[in-house]
mmCIF file of C-alpha atoms in Angstrom:
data_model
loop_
_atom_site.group_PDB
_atom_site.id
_atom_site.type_symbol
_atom_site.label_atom_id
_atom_site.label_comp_id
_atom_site.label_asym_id
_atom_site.label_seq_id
_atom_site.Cartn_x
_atom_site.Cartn_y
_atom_site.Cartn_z
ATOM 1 C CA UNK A 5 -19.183 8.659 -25.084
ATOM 2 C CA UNK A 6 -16.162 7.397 -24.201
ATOM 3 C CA UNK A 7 -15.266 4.070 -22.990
ATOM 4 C CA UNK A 8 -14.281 2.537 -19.550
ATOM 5 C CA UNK A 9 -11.408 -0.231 -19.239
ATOM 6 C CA UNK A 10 -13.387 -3.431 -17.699
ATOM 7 C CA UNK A 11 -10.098 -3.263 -15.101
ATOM 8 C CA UNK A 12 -8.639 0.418 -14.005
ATOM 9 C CA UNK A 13 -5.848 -0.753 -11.941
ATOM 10 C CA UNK A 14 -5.040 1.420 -8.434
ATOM 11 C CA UNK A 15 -1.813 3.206 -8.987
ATOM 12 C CA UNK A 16 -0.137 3.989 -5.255
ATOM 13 C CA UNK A 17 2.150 6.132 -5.105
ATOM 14 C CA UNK A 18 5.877 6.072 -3.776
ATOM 15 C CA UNK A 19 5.642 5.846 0.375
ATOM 16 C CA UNK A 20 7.161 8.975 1.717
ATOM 17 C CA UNK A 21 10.170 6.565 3.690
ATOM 18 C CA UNK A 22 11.082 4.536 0.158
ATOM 19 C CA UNK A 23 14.694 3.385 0.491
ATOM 20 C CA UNK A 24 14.685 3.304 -3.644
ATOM 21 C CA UNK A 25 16.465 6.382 -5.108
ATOM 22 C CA UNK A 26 13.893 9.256 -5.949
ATOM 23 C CA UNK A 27 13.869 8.421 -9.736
ATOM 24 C CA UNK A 28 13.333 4.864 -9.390
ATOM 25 C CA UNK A 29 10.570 4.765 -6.440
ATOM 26 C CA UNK A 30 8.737 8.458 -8.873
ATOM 27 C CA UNK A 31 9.014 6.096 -12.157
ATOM 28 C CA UNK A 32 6.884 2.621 -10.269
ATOM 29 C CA UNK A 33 3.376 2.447 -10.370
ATOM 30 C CA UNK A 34 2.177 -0.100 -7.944
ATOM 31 C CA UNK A 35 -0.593 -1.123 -6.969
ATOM 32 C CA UNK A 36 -3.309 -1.270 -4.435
ATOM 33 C CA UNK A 37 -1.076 -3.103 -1.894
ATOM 34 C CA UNK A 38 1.881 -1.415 -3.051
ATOM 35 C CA UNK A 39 3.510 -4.268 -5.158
ATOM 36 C CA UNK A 40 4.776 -4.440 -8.768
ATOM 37 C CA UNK A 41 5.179 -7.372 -10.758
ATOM 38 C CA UNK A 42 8.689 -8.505 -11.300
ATOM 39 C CA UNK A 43 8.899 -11.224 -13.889
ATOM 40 C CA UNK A 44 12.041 -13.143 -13.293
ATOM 41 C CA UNK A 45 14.138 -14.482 -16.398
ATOM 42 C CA UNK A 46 17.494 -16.209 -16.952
ATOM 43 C CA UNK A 47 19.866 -13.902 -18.540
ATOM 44 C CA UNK A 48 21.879 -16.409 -20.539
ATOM 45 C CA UNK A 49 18.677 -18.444 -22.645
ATOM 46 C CA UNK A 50 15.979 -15.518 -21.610
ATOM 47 C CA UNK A 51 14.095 -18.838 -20.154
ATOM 48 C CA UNK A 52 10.686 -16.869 -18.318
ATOM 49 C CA UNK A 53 11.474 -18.254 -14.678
ATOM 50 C CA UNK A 54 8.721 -17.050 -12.586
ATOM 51 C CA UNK A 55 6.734 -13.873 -11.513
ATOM 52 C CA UNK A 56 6.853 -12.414 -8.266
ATOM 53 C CA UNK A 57 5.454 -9.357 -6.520
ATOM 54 C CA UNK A 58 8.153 -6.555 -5.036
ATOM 55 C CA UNK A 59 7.149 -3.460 -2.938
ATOM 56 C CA UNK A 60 9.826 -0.629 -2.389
ATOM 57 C CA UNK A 61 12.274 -2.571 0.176
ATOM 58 C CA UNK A 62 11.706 -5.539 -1.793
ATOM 59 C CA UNK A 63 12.988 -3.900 -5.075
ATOM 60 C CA UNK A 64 16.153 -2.405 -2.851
ATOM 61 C CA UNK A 65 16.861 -5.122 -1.520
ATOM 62 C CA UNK A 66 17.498 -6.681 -4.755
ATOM 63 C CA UNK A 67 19.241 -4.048 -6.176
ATOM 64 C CA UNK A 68 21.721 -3.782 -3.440
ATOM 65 C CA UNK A 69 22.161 -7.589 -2.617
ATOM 66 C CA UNK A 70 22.939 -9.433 -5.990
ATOM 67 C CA UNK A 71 20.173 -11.739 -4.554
ATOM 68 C CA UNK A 72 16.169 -11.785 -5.403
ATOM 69 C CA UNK A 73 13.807 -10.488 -2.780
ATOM 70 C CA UNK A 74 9.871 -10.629 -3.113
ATOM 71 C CA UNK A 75 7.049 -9.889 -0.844
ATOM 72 C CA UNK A 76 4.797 -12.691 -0.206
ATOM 73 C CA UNK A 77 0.986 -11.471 -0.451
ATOM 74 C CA UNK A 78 -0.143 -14.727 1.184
ATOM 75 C CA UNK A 79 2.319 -14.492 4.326
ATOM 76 C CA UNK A 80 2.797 -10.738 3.750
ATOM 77 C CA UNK A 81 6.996 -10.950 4.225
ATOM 78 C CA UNK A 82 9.974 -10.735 2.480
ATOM 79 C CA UNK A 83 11.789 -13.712 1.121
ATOM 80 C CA UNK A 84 15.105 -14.103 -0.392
ATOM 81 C CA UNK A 85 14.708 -16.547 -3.318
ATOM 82 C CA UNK A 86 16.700 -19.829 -2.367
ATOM 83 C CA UNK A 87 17.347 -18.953 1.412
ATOM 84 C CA UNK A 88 14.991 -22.396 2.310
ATOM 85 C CA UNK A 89 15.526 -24.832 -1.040
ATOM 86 C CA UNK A 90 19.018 -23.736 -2.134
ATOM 87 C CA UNK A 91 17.737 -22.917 -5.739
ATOM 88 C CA UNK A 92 19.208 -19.235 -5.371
ATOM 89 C CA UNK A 93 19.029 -16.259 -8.373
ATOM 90 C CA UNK A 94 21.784 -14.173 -8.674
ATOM 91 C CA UNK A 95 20.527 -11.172 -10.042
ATOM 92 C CA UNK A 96 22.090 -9.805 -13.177
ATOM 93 C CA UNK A 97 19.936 -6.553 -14.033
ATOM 94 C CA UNK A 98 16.473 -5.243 -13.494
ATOM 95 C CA UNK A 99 15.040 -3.209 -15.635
ATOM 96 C CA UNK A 100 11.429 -1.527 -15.224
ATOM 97 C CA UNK A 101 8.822 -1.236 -18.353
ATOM 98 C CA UNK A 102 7.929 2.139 -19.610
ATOM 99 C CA UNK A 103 4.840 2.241 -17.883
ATOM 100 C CA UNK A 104 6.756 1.656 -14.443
ATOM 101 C CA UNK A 105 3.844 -0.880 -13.467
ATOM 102 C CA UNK A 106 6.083 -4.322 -14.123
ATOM 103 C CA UNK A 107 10.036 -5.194 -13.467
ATOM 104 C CA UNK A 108 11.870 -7.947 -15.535
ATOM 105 C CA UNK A 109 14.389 -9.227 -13.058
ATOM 106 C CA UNK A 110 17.197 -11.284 -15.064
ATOM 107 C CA UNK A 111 19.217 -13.864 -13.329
ATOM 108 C CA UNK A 112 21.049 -16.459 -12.826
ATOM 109 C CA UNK A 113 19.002 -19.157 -11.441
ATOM 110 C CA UNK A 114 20.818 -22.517 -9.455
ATOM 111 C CA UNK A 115 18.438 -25.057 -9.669
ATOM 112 C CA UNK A 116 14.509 -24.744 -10.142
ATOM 113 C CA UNK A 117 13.133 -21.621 -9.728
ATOM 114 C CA UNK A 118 9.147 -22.899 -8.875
ATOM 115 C CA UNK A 119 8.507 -23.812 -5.451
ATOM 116 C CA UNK A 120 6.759 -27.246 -7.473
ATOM 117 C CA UNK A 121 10.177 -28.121 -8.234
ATOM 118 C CA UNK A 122 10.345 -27.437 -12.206
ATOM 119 C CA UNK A 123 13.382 -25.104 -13.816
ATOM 120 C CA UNK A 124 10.232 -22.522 -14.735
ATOM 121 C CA UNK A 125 6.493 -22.237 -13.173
ATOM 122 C CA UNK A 126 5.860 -22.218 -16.838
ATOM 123 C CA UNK A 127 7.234 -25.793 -17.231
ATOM 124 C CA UNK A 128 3.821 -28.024 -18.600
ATOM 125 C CA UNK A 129 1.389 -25.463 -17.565
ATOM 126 C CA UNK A 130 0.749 -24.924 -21.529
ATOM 127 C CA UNK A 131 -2.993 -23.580 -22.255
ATOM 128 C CA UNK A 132 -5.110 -24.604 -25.546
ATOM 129 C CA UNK A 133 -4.982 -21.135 -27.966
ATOM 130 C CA UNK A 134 -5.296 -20.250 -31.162
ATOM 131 C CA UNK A 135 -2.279 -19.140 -32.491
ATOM 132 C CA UNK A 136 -1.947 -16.561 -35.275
ATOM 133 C CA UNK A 137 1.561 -15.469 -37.529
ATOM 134 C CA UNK A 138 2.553 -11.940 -38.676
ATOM 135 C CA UNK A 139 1.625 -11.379 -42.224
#
């Protein structure tokens, strides 16, 4: 008997009207609302800004701007990182996993990148683990 994972994500498929190029929009696998996760990094210090969601016009939009654009899930819109605080990222490359299911955006970042006002949403958000060490 084989087995079930306790979470079997929803893969969606492209939409028929994706502005992406065929390969790219084949190669995502989003999910139930159509998002992907783009995790959004400095390119210089590989700092882990922030994570963000991106559907199809989303992901163009960033690849054809030089400037981030995410989908909100709570206010379901687009927003251009920076257009309201300033703290703009300049996108350098993205690059998808090999699953297709998660983008790492790399950029440079002016300012903070959370919306709390820290460089990272990472920045004293550390939780208690046990850590291990390669043998």
């Amino acid at each position: 008997m084989s087995e079930q994972p306790a979470f079997a994500p929803v893969i969606v498929p492209a939409p028929a009207t994706s502005p992406l190029p065929p390969a790219v929009a084949d190669a995502l696998k989003r999910d139930g609302a159509g998002l992907v996760a783009a995790v959004v990094q400095q390119f210089d210090t590989n700092e882990v800004l922030m994570l963000g969601w991106m559907d199809d016009e989303a992901l163009h939009r960033t690849m054809t701007s030089g400037r981030v654009t995410f989908y909100s899930r709570s206010r379901q819109e687009y927003w251009r990182k920076g257009d309201t605080s300033g703290h703009v990222q300049w996108v350098k490359s993205v690059a998808a996993d090999c699953d297709g299911d998660a983008l790492l955006i790399r950029v440079d970042q002016v300012g903070a990148a959370c919306h709390t006002g820290t460089r990272t949403c990472f920045d004293g958000r550390d939780l208690e683990v046990q850590t291990g060490e390669a043998l």
